[in-house]
């Protein structure tokens, strides 16, 4: 199972504090999983590998969004969400209270970990409720995010699933729950159910994970800007802002 910057249960902080430059061989560009019609003139492309049950991924998302409010060329930025699974070995269709799951894995110290991350999330305006959240296998959620991306609502779907998991205690392994949540952002429930009944988009999810590893990603969140700069972890706003400014200055 891949090691995660969020640790296997998604709660340990990344220790890296700066963006790193990718090797030239890692800078190939892809167009797969584009997030619908983007800006007419895209100067900076950000790809984000993350999981919907990763707390640092949600925190990092908020910090990037904050950085974009301070970036004068934010309207020229395109964001593409990529799949990654923290716990791919979690049994499909099974939901376990996150607190119980954490306690079994890490013992009494898990409460300190949970409280610390919840506190950091609160500083970003995120009201994490670990008492109601459920640990699940996220393959189906990622398959549906690929569907949502094809329909041009990938970003909205990502936010909805993150909020559902961390704030609302939704069971992201339940087909009815997933269909309901995605319908809120414009994905037809019938289409969602069709995807869940088969294996559609599973290859795309696996390809995302393989591509992340090829880029040197060992965990999430992992932000890649223009296939030149990699930012591991939920870094401070100034790290994101500095990387955005450098990428814009270095654009081809």
PDB file of C-alpha atoms in Angstrom:
ATOM      1  CA  UNK A   1       0.000   0.000   0.000  1.00  0.00           C
ATOM      2  CA  UNK A   2       1.440   3.421  -0.925  1.00  0.00           C
ATOM      3  CA  UNK A   3       2.775   5.540   1.883  1.00  0.00           C
ATOM      4  CA  UNK A   4       0.875   8.770   2.389  1.00  0.00           C
ATOM      5  CA  UNK A   5       1.988  12.248   3.367  1.00  0.00           C
ATOM      6  CA  UNK A   6      -1.183  12.138   5.459  1.00  0.00           C
ATOM      7  CA  UNK A   7      -0.045   8.782   6.908  1.00  0.00           C
ATOM      8  CA  UNK A   8      -2.099   5.647   6.362  1.00  0.00           C
ATOM      9  CA  UNK A   9      -5.056   7.056   8.255  1.00  0.00           C
ATOM     10  CA  UNK A  10      -4.727  10.564   6.884  1.00  0.00           C
ATOM     11  CA  UNK A  11      -3.731  12.442  10.033  1.00  0.00           C
ATOM     12  CA  UNK A  12       0.044  13.017  10.191  1.00  0.00           C
ATOM     13  CA  UNK A  13       1.265  16.312   8.773  1.00  0.00           C
ATOM     14  CA  UNK A  14       3.661  16.561   5.871  1.00  0.00           C
ATOM     15  CA  UNK A  15       7.052  17.896   6.923  1.00  0.00           C
ATOM     16  CA  UNK A  16       8.003  19.469   3.606  1.00  0.00           C
ATOM     17  CA  UNK A  17       7.705  23.256   3.476  1.00  0.00           C
ATOM     18  CA  UNK A  18       8.759  24.219  -0.040  1.00  0.00           C
ATOM     19  CA  UNK A  19       7.764  23.453  -3.585  1.00  0.00           C
ATOM     20  CA  UNK A  20      10.225  21.179  -5.370  1.00  0.00           C
ATOM     21  CA  UNK A  21      11.098  21.288  -9.039  1.00  0.00           C
ATOM     22  CA  UNK A  22      10.208  18.154 -10.964  1.00  0.00           C
ATOM     23  CA  UNK A  23      12.799  16.452 -13.108  1.00  0.00           C
ATOM     24  CA  UNK A  24      12.538  17.265 -16.840  1.00  0.00           C
ATOM     25  CA  UNK A  25      11.532  13.658 -17.579  1.00  0.00           C
ATOM     26  CA  UNK A  26       8.569  14.051 -15.240  1.00  0.00           C
ATOM     27  CA  UNK A  27       7.171  17.135 -16.939  1.00  0.00           C
ATOM     28  CA  UNK A  28       5.071  15.452 -19.583  1.00  0.00           C
ATOM     29  CA  UNK A  29       1.619  16.957 -19.939  1.00  0.00           C
ATOM     30  CA  UNK A  30      -1.670  15.109 -20.054  1.00  0.00           C
ATOM     31  CA  UNK A  31      -5.165  16.143 -21.048  1.00  0.00           C
ATOM     32  CA  UNK A  32      -7.005  13.223 -19.453  1.00  0.00           C
ATOM     33  CA  UNK A  33      -9.622  14.147 -16.866  1.00  0.00           C
ATOM     34  CA  UNK A  34      -9.755  17.821 -17.807  1.00  0.00           C
ATOM     35  CA  UNK A  35     -12.200  19.731 -15.637  1.00  0.00           C
ATOM     36  CA  UNK A  36     -14.639  20.778 -18.344  1.00  0.00           C
ATOM     37  CA  UNK A  37     -14.309  24.001 -20.342  1.00  0.00           C
ATOM     38  CA  UNK A  38     -11.542  26.034 -18.736  1.00  0.00           C
ATOM     39  CA  UNK A  39     -10.572  29.678 -19.123  1.00  0.00           C
ATOM     40  CA  UNK A  40      -9.954  30.879 -22.664  1.00  0.00           C
ATOM     41  CA  UNK A  41      -6.321  31.648 -21.824  1.00  0.00           C
ATOM     42  CA  UNK A  42      -4.861  29.189 -19.321  1.00  0.00           C
ATOM     43  CA  UNK A  43      -1.435  30.286 -18.136  1.00  0.00           C
ATOM     44  CA  UNK A  44      -1.011  27.991 -15.111  1.00  0.00           C
ATOM     45  CA  UNK A  45      -2.283  24.432 -14.769  1.00  0.00           C
ATOM     46  CA  UNK A  46      -2.573  22.840 -11.334  1.00  0.00           C
ATOM     47  CA  UNK A  47      -3.130  19.105 -10.919  1.00  0.00           C
ATOM     48  CA  UNK A  48      -4.062  17.890  -7.459  1.00  0.00           C
ATOM     49  CA  UNK A  49      -3.787  14.295  -6.318  1.00  0.00           C
ATOM     50  CA  UNK A  50      -5.926  13.730  -3.239  1.00  0.00           C
ATOM     51  CA  UNK A  51      -8.442  11.487  -1.505  1.00  0.00           C
ATOM     52  CA  UNK A  52     -11.882  12.456  -0.215  1.00  0.00           C
ATOM     53  CA  UNK A  53     -11.157  10.944   3.215  1.00  0.00           C
ATOM     54  CA  UNK A  54      -7.807  12.730   3.618  1.00  0.00           C
ATOM     55  CA  UNK A  55      -8.063  15.621   6.114  1.00  0.00           C
ATOM     56  CA  UNK A  56      -4.865  17.270   4.902  1.00  0.00           C
ATOM     57  CA  UNK A  57      -6.263  17.205   1.375  1.00  0.00           C
ATOM     58  CA  UNK A  58      -9.249  19.287   2.494  1.00  0.00           C
ATOM     59  CA  UNK A  59      -7.022  21.638   4.489  1.00  0.00           C
ATOM     60  CA  UNK A  60      -4.625  21.951   1.544  1.00  0.00           C
ATOM     61  CA  UNK A  61      -7.527  22.671  -0.790  1.00  0.00           C
ATOM     62  CA  UNK A  62      -8.603  25.578   1.399  1.00  0.00           C
ATOM     63  CA  UNK A  63      -5.062  26.943   1.618  1.00  0.00           C
ATOM     64  CA  UNK A  64      -4.654  26.814  -2.150  1.00  0.00           C
ATOM     65  CA  UNK A  65      -7.992  28.580  -2.563  1.00  0.00           C
ATOM     66  CA  UNK A  66      -6.802  31.268  -0.177  1.00  0.00           C
ATOM     67  CA  UNK A  67      -3.586  31.651  -2.173  1.00  0.00           C
ATOM     68  CA  UNK A  68      -5.611  32.035  -5.355  1.00  0.00           C
ATOM     69  CA  UNK A  69      -7.529  34.949  -3.833  1.00  0.00           C
ATOM     70  CA  UNK A  70      -4.170  36.714  -3.490  1.00  0.00           C
ATOM     71  CA  UNK A  71      -2.876  35.692  -6.935  1.00  0.00           C
ATOM     72  CA  UNK A  72      -3.611  38.411  -9.481  1.00  0.00           C
ATOM     73  CA  UNK A  73      -3.758  35.934 -12.366  1.00  0.00           C
ATOM     74  CA  UNK A  74      -6.163  33.504 -10.689  1.00  0.00           C
ATOM     75  CA  UNK A  75      -8.531  33.755 -13.650  1.00  0.00           C
ATOM     76  CA  UNK A  76      -5.818  32.136 -15.785  1.00  0.00           C
ATOM     77  CA  UNK A  77      -5.456  29.091 -13.539  1.00  0.00           C
ATOM     78  CA  UNK A  78      -6.944  25.697 -14.417  1.00  0.00           C
ATOM     79  CA  UNK A  79      -7.329  23.055 -11.723  1.00  0.00           C
ATOM     80  CA  UNK A  80      -7.620  19.350 -12.466  1.00  0.00           C
ATOM     81  CA  UNK A  81      -8.390  16.844  -9.713  1.00  0.00           C
ATOM     82  CA  UNK A  82      -6.596  13.484  -9.774  1.00  0.00           C
ATOM     83  CA  UNK A  83      -7.382  10.310  -7.856  1.00  0.00           C
ATOM     84  CA  UNK A  84      -5.398   8.748  -5.030  1.00  0.00           C
ATOM     85  CA  UNK A  85      -6.440   6.256  -2.345  1.00  0.00           C
ATOM     86  CA  UNK A  86      -5.058   6.445   1.172  1.00  0.00           C
ATOM     87  CA  UNK A  87      -6.411   3.030   2.148  1.00  0.00           C
ATOM     88  CA  UNK A  88      -7.080   0.980  -0.998  1.00  0.00           C
ATOM     89  CA  UNK A  89      -7.233  -2.213   1.093  1.00  0.00           C
ATOM     90  CA  UNK A  90     -10.309  -1.032   2.997  1.00  0.00           C
ATOM     91  CA  UNK A  91     -13.122  -3.519   2.171  1.00  0.00           C
ATOM     92  CA  UNK A  92     -15.503  -2.147  -0.437  1.00  0.00           C
ATOM     93  CA  UNK A  93     -19.013  -1.383   0.765  1.00  0.00           C
ATOM     94  CA  UNK A  94     -17.967  -1.281   4.413  1.00  0.00           C
ATOM     95  CA  UNK A  95     -18.178   1.826   6.603  1.00  0.00           C
ATOM     96  CA  UNK A  96     -16.379   1.949   9.949  1.00  0.00           C
ATOM     97  CA  UNK A  97     -16.525   4.868  12.408  1.00  0.00           C
ATOM     98  CA  UNK A  98     -13.314   6.780  11.827  1.00  0.00           C
ATOM     99  CA  UNK A  99     -12.608   7.106  15.546  1.00  0.00           C
ATOM    100  CA  UNK A 100     -12.838   3.331  16.000  1.00  0.00           C
ATOM    101  CA  UNK A 101     -10.708   2.736  12.916  1.00  0.00           C
ATOM    102  CA  UNK A 102      -8.069   5.147  14.202  1.00  0.00           C
ATOM    103  CA  UNK A 103      -8.061   3.642  17.665  1.00  0.00           C
ATOM    104  CA  UNK A 104      -7.495   0.155  16.277  1.00  0.00           C
ATOM    105  CA  UNK A 105      -4.607   1.396  14.152  1.00  0.00           C
ATOM    106  CA  UNK A 106      -2.883   3.825  16.481  1.00  0.00           C
ATOM    107  CA  UNK A 107      -4.225   3.209  19.972  1.00  0.00           C
ATOM    108  CA  UNK A 108      -4.909   5.971  22.519  1.00  0.00           C
ATOM    109  CA  UNK A 109      -2.649   8.466  20.721  1.00  0.00           C
ATOM    110  CA  UNK A 110      -5.187   8.606  17.891  1.00  0.00           C
ATOM    111  CA  UNK A 111      -7.364  11.010  19.901  1.00  0.00           C
ATOM    112  CA  UNK A 112      -4.504  13.502  20.103  1.00  0.00           C
ATOM    113  CA  UNK A 113      -3.960  13.177  16.357  1.00  0.00           C
ATOM    114  CA  UNK A 114      -7.655  13.684  15.595  1.00  0.00           C
ATOM    115  CA  UNK A 115      -7.978  16.688  17.885  1.00  0.00           C
ATOM    116  CA  UNK A 116      -4.878  18.308  16.427  1.00  0.00           C
ATOM    117  CA  UNK A 117      -6.041  18.003  12.840  1.00  0.00           C
ATOM    118  CA  UNK A 118      -9.570  19.122  13.695  1.00  0.00           C
ATOM    119  CA  UNK A 119      -8.068  22.200  15.334  1.00  0.00           C
ATOM    120  CA  UNK A 120      -5.983  23.029  12.275  1.00  0.00           C
ATOM    121  CA  UNK A 121      -8.995  22.493  10.029  1.00  0.00           C
ATOM    122  CA  UNK A 122     -10.971  24.956  12.137  1.00  0.00           C
ATOM    123  CA  UNK A 123      -8.409  27.664  11.372  1.00  0.00           C
ATOM    124  CA  UNK A 124      -9.299  27.163   7.701  1.00  0.00           C
ATOM    125  CA  UNK A 125     -13.031  27.447   8.414  1.00  0.00           C
ATOM    126  CA  UNK A 126     -13.641  23.686   8.284  1.00  0.00           C
ATOM    127  CA  UNK A 127     -15.748  22.144  11.046  1.00  0.00           C
ATOM    128  CA  UNK A 128     -14.464  18.559  11.070  1.00  0.00           C
ATOM    129  CA  UNK A 129     -16.698  16.134  12.961  1.00  0.00           C
ATOM    130  CA  UNK A 130     -14.653  13.012  13.550  1.00  0.00           C
ATOM    131  CA  UNK A 131     -17.327  11.688  15.882  1.00  0.00           C
ATOM    132  CA  UNK A 132     -19.638  11.070  12.933  1.00  0.00           C
ATOM    133  CA  UNK A 133     -17.204  10.455  10.058  1.00  0.00           C
ATOM    134  CA  UNK A 134     -16.874   7.010   8.494  1.00  0.00           C
ATOM    135  CA  UNK A 135     -13.783   5.300   7.093  1.00  0.00           C
ATOM    136  CA  UNK A 136     -14.518   3.711   3.702  1.00  0.00           C
ATOM    137  CA  UNK A 137     -12.905   2.465   0.523  1.00  0.00           C
ATOM    138  CA  UNK A 138     -12.989   5.444  -1.854  1.00  0.00           C
ATOM    139  CA  UNK A 139     -12.637   3.742  -5.234  1.00  0.00           C
ATOM    140  CA  UNK A 140     -16.306   4.329  -6.123  1.00  0.00           C
ATOM    141  CA  UNK A 141     -16.117   7.952  -5.006  1.00  0.00           C
ATOM    142  CA  UNK A 142     -13.113   8.498  -7.268  1.00  0.00           C
ATOM    143  CA  UNK A 143     -14.813   6.803 -10.197  1.00  0.00           C
ATOM    144  CA  UNK A 144     -17.717   9.204  -9.763  1.00  0.00           C
ATOM    145  CA  UNK A 145     -15.363  12.178  -9.579  1.00  0.00           C
ATOM    146  CA  UNK A 146     -14.090  11.215 -13.033  1.00  0.00           C
ATOM    147  CA  UNK A 147     -17.698  11.134 -14.221  1.00  0.00           C
ATOM    148  CA  UNK A 148     -18.339  14.546 -12.651  1.00  0.00           C
ATOM    149  CA  UNK A 149     -15.228  15.936 -14.318  1.00  0.00           C
ATOM    150  CA  UNK A 150     -16.460  14.763 -17.716  1.00  0.00           C
ATOM    151  CA  UNK A 151     -19.674  16.649 -17.029  1.00  0.00           C
ATOM    152  CA  UNK A 152     -17.767  19.806 -16.110  1.00  0.00           C
ATOM    153  CA  UNK A 153     -18.521  19.741 -12.369  1.00  0.00           C
ATOM    154  CA  UNK A 154     -15.439  17.974 -11.032  1.00  0.00           C
ATOM    155  CA  UNK A 155     -14.453  20.759  -8.658  1.00  0.00           C
ATOM    156  CA  UNK A 156     -17.942  21.077  -7.205  1.00  0.00           C
ATOM    157  CA  UNK A 157     -18.204  17.303  -6.780  1.00  0.00           C
ATOM    158  CA  UNK A 158     -14.846  17.155  -5.012  1.00  0.00           C
ATOM    159  CA  UNK A 159     -15.879  19.829  -2.523  1.00  0.00           C
ATOM    160  CA  UNK A 160     -19.256  18.177  -1.943  1.00  0.00           C
ATOM    161  CA  UNK A 161     -17.750  14.778  -1.131  1.00  0.00           C
ATOM    162  CA  UNK A 162     -15.086  16.252   1.148  1.00  0.00           C
ATOM    163  CA  UNK A 163     -17.681  18.210   3.081  1.00  0.00           C
ATOM    164  CA  UNK A 164     -20.012  15.223   3.246  1.00  0.00           C
ATOM    165  CA  UNK A 165     -17.283  13.046   4.756  1.00  0.00           C
ATOM    166  CA  UNK A 166     -15.623  15.431   7.185  1.00  0.00           C
ATOM    167  CA  UNK A 167     -18.486  17.693   8.251  1.00  0.00           C
ATOM    168  CA  UNK A 168     -21.691  15.700   7.708  1.00  0.00           C
ATOM    169  CA  UNK A 169     -20.642  12.131   8.484  1.00  0.00           C
ATOM    170  CA  UNK A 170     -21.949  10.788   5.171  1.00  0.00           C
ATOM    171  CA  UNK A 171     -21.268   7.190   4.173  1.00  0.00           C
ATOM    172  CA  UNK A 172     -19.298   7.540   0.938  1.00  0.00           C
ATOM    173  CA  UNK A 173     -19.491   3.797   0.331  1.00  0.00           C
ATOM    174  CA  UNK A 174     -23.292   3.878   0.032  1.00  0.00           C
ATOM    175  CA  UNK A 175     -24.618   4.116  -3.555  1.00  0.00           C
ATOM    176  CA  UNK A 176     -27.764   6.013  -2.564  1.00  0.00           C
ATOM    177  CA  UNK A 177     -25.724   8.552  -0.607  1.00  0.00           C
ATOM    178  CA  UNK A 178     -23.293   9.053  -3.465  1.00  0.00           C
ATOM    179  CA  UNK A 179     -26.110   9.454  -5.979  1.00  0.00           C
ATOM    180  CA  UNK A 180     -27.815  12.028  -3.782  1.00  0.00           C
ATOM    181  CA  UNK A 181     -24.660  14.035  -3.108  1.00  0.00           C
ATOM    182  CA  UNK A 182     -23.598  14.177  -6.746  1.00  0.00           C
ATOM    183  CA  UNK A 183     -27.083  15.086  -7.896  1.00  0.00           C
ATOM    184  CA  UNK A 184     -26.699  18.256  -5.832  1.00  0.00           C
ATOM    185  CA  UNK A 185     -23.878  19.404  -8.132  1.00  0.00           C
ATOM    186  CA  UNK A 186     -25.516  18.394 -11.398  1.00  0.00           C
ATOM    187  CA  UNK A 187     -24.618  14.745 -11.941  1.00  0.00           C
ATOM    188  CA  UNK A 188     -27.790  12.800 -12.876  1.00  0.00           C
ATOM    189  CA  UNK A 189     -28.569  10.173 -10.244  1.00  0.00           C
ATOM    190  CA  UNK A 190     -29.388   7.609 -12.944  1.00  0.00           C
ATOM    191  CA  UNK A 191     -25.955   8.060 -14.501  1.00  0.00           C
ATOM    192  CA  UNK A 192     -24.305   7.753 -11.086  1.00  0.00           C
ATOM    193  CA  UNK A 193     -26.093   4.485 -10.416  1.00  0.00           C
ATOM    194  CA  UNK A 194     -25.092   3.107 -13.815  1.00  0.00           C
ATOM    195  CA  UNK A 195     -21.435   3.832 -13.098  1.00  0.00           C
ATOM    196  CA  UNK A 196     -21.644   2.302  -9.626  1.00  0.00           C
ATOM    197  CA  UNK A 197     -23.234  -0.860 -11.033  1.00  0.00           C
ATOM    198  CA  UNK A 198     -20.166  -1.525 -13.195  1.00  0.00           C
ATOM    199  CA  UNK A 199     -16.450  -0.760 -13.345  1.00  0.00           C
ATOM    200  CA  UNK A 200     -16.517   2.397 -15.439  1.00  0.00           C
ATOM    201  CA  UNK A 201     -13.657   4.844 -14.703  1.00  0.00           C
ATOM    202  CA  UNK A 202     -11.765   2.318 -12.554  1.00  0.00           C
ATOM    203  CA  UNK A 203      -8.923   2.296 -15.087  1.00  0.00           C
ATOM    204  CA  UNK A 204      -8.779   6.095 -14.933  1.00  0.00           C
ATOM    205  CA  UNK A 205      -8.469   5.997 -11.153  1.00  0.00           C
ATOM    206  CA  UNK A 206      -5.644   3.467 -11.325  1.00  0.00           C
ATOM    207  CA  UNK A 207      -3.922   5.502 -14.034  1.00  0.00           C
ATOM    208  CA  UNK A 208      -4.035   8.608 -11.840  1.00  0.00           C
ATOM    209  CA  UNK A 209      -2.427   6.740  -8.960  1.00  0.00           C
ATOM    210  CA  UNK A 210       0.276   5.266 -11.199  1.00  0.00           C
ATOM    211  CA  UNK A 211       0.980   8.690 -12.676  1.00  0.00           C
ATOM    212  CA  UNK A 212       1.335  10.215  -9.219  1.00  0.00           C
ATOM    213  CA  UNK A 213       3.917   7.623  -8.305  1.00  0.00           C
ATOM    214  CA  UNK A 214       5.782   8.272 -11.563  1.00  0.00           C
ATOM    215  CA  UNK A 215       5.946  11.937 -10.605  1.00  0.00           C
ATOM    216  CA  UNK A 216       7.507  11.052  -7.269  1.00  0.00           C
ATOM    217  CA  UNK A 217       4.376  11.351  -5.148  1.00  0.00           C
ATOM    218  CA  UNK A 218       4.380   9.101  -2.093  1.00  0.00           C
ATOM    219  CA  UNK A 219       1.223  10.490  -0.539  1.00  0.00           C
ATOM    220  CA  UNK A 220      -1.416  13.155  -0.680  1.00  0.00           C
ATOM    221  CA  UNK A 221      -2.209  15.953  -1.017  1.00  0.00           C
ATOM    222  CA  UNK A 222       0.220  16.431  -3.880  1.00  0.00           C
ATOM    223  CA  UNK A 223      -0.009  19.549  -6.030  1.00  0.00           C
ATOM    224  CA  UNK A 224       1.743  19.777  -9.397  1.00  0.00           C
ATOM    225  CA  UNK A 225       1.990  23.107 -11.187  1.00  0.00           C
ATOM    226  CA  UNK A 226       2.606  23.044 -14.939  1.00  0.00           C
ATOM    227  CA  UNK A 227       4.430  19.724 -14.531  1.00  0.00           C
ATOM    228  CA  UNK A 228       7.372  21.791 -13.266  1.00  0.00           C
ATOM    229  CA  UNK A 229       6.797  22.189  -9.543  1.00  0.00           C
ATOM    230  CA  UNK A 230       5.545  19.659  -7.030  1.00  0.00           C
ATOM    231  CA  UNK A 231       4.125  20.700  -3.658  1.00  0.00           C
ATOM    232  CA  UNK A 232       3.665  17.830  -1.186  1.00  0.00           C
ATOM    233  CA  UNK A 233       1.298  18.283   1.721  1.00  0.00           C
ATOM    234  CA  UNK A 234      -0.995  21.036   2.937  1.00  0.00           C
ATOM    235  CA  UNK A 235       1.608  23.774   2.835  1.00  0.00           C
ATOM    236  CA  UNK A 236       1.141  27.329   4.125  1.00  0.00           C
ATOM    237  CA  UNK A 237      -0.631  29.796   1.860  1.00  0.00           C
ATOM    238  CA  UNK A 238       2.621  31.621   1.087  1.00  0.00           C
ATOM    239  CA  UNK A 239       4.168  28.439  -0.354  1.00  0.00           C
ATOM    240  CA  UNK A 240       1.278  28.032  -2.788  1.00  0.00           C
ATOM    241  CA  UNK A 241       1.320  31.711  -3.666  1.00  0.00           C
ATOM    242  CA  UNK A 242       5.076  31.714  -4.290  1.00  0.00           C
ATOM    243  CA  UNK A 243       4.839  28.639  -6.509  1.00  0.00           C
ATOM    244  CA  UNK A 244       1.974  30.185  -8.488  1.00  0.00           C
ATOM    245  CA  UNK A 245       3.912  33.385  -9.030  1.00  0.00           C
ATOM    246  CA  UNK A 246       7.017  31.498 -10.139  1.00  0.00           C
ATOM    247  CA  UNK A 247       5.038  29.260 -12.486  1.00  0.00           C
ATOM    248  CA  UNK A 248       3.351  32.284 -14.046  1.00  0.00           C
ATOM    249  CA  UNK A 249       6.692  34.036 -14.517  1.00  0.00           C
ATOM    250  CA  UNK A 250       8.206  30.881 -16.053  1.00  0.00           C
ATOM    251  CA  UNK A 251       5.278  30.058 -18.341  1.00  0.00           C
ATOM    252  CA  UNK A 252       6.132  29.161 -21.921  1.00  0.00           C
TER     253      UNK A 252
END
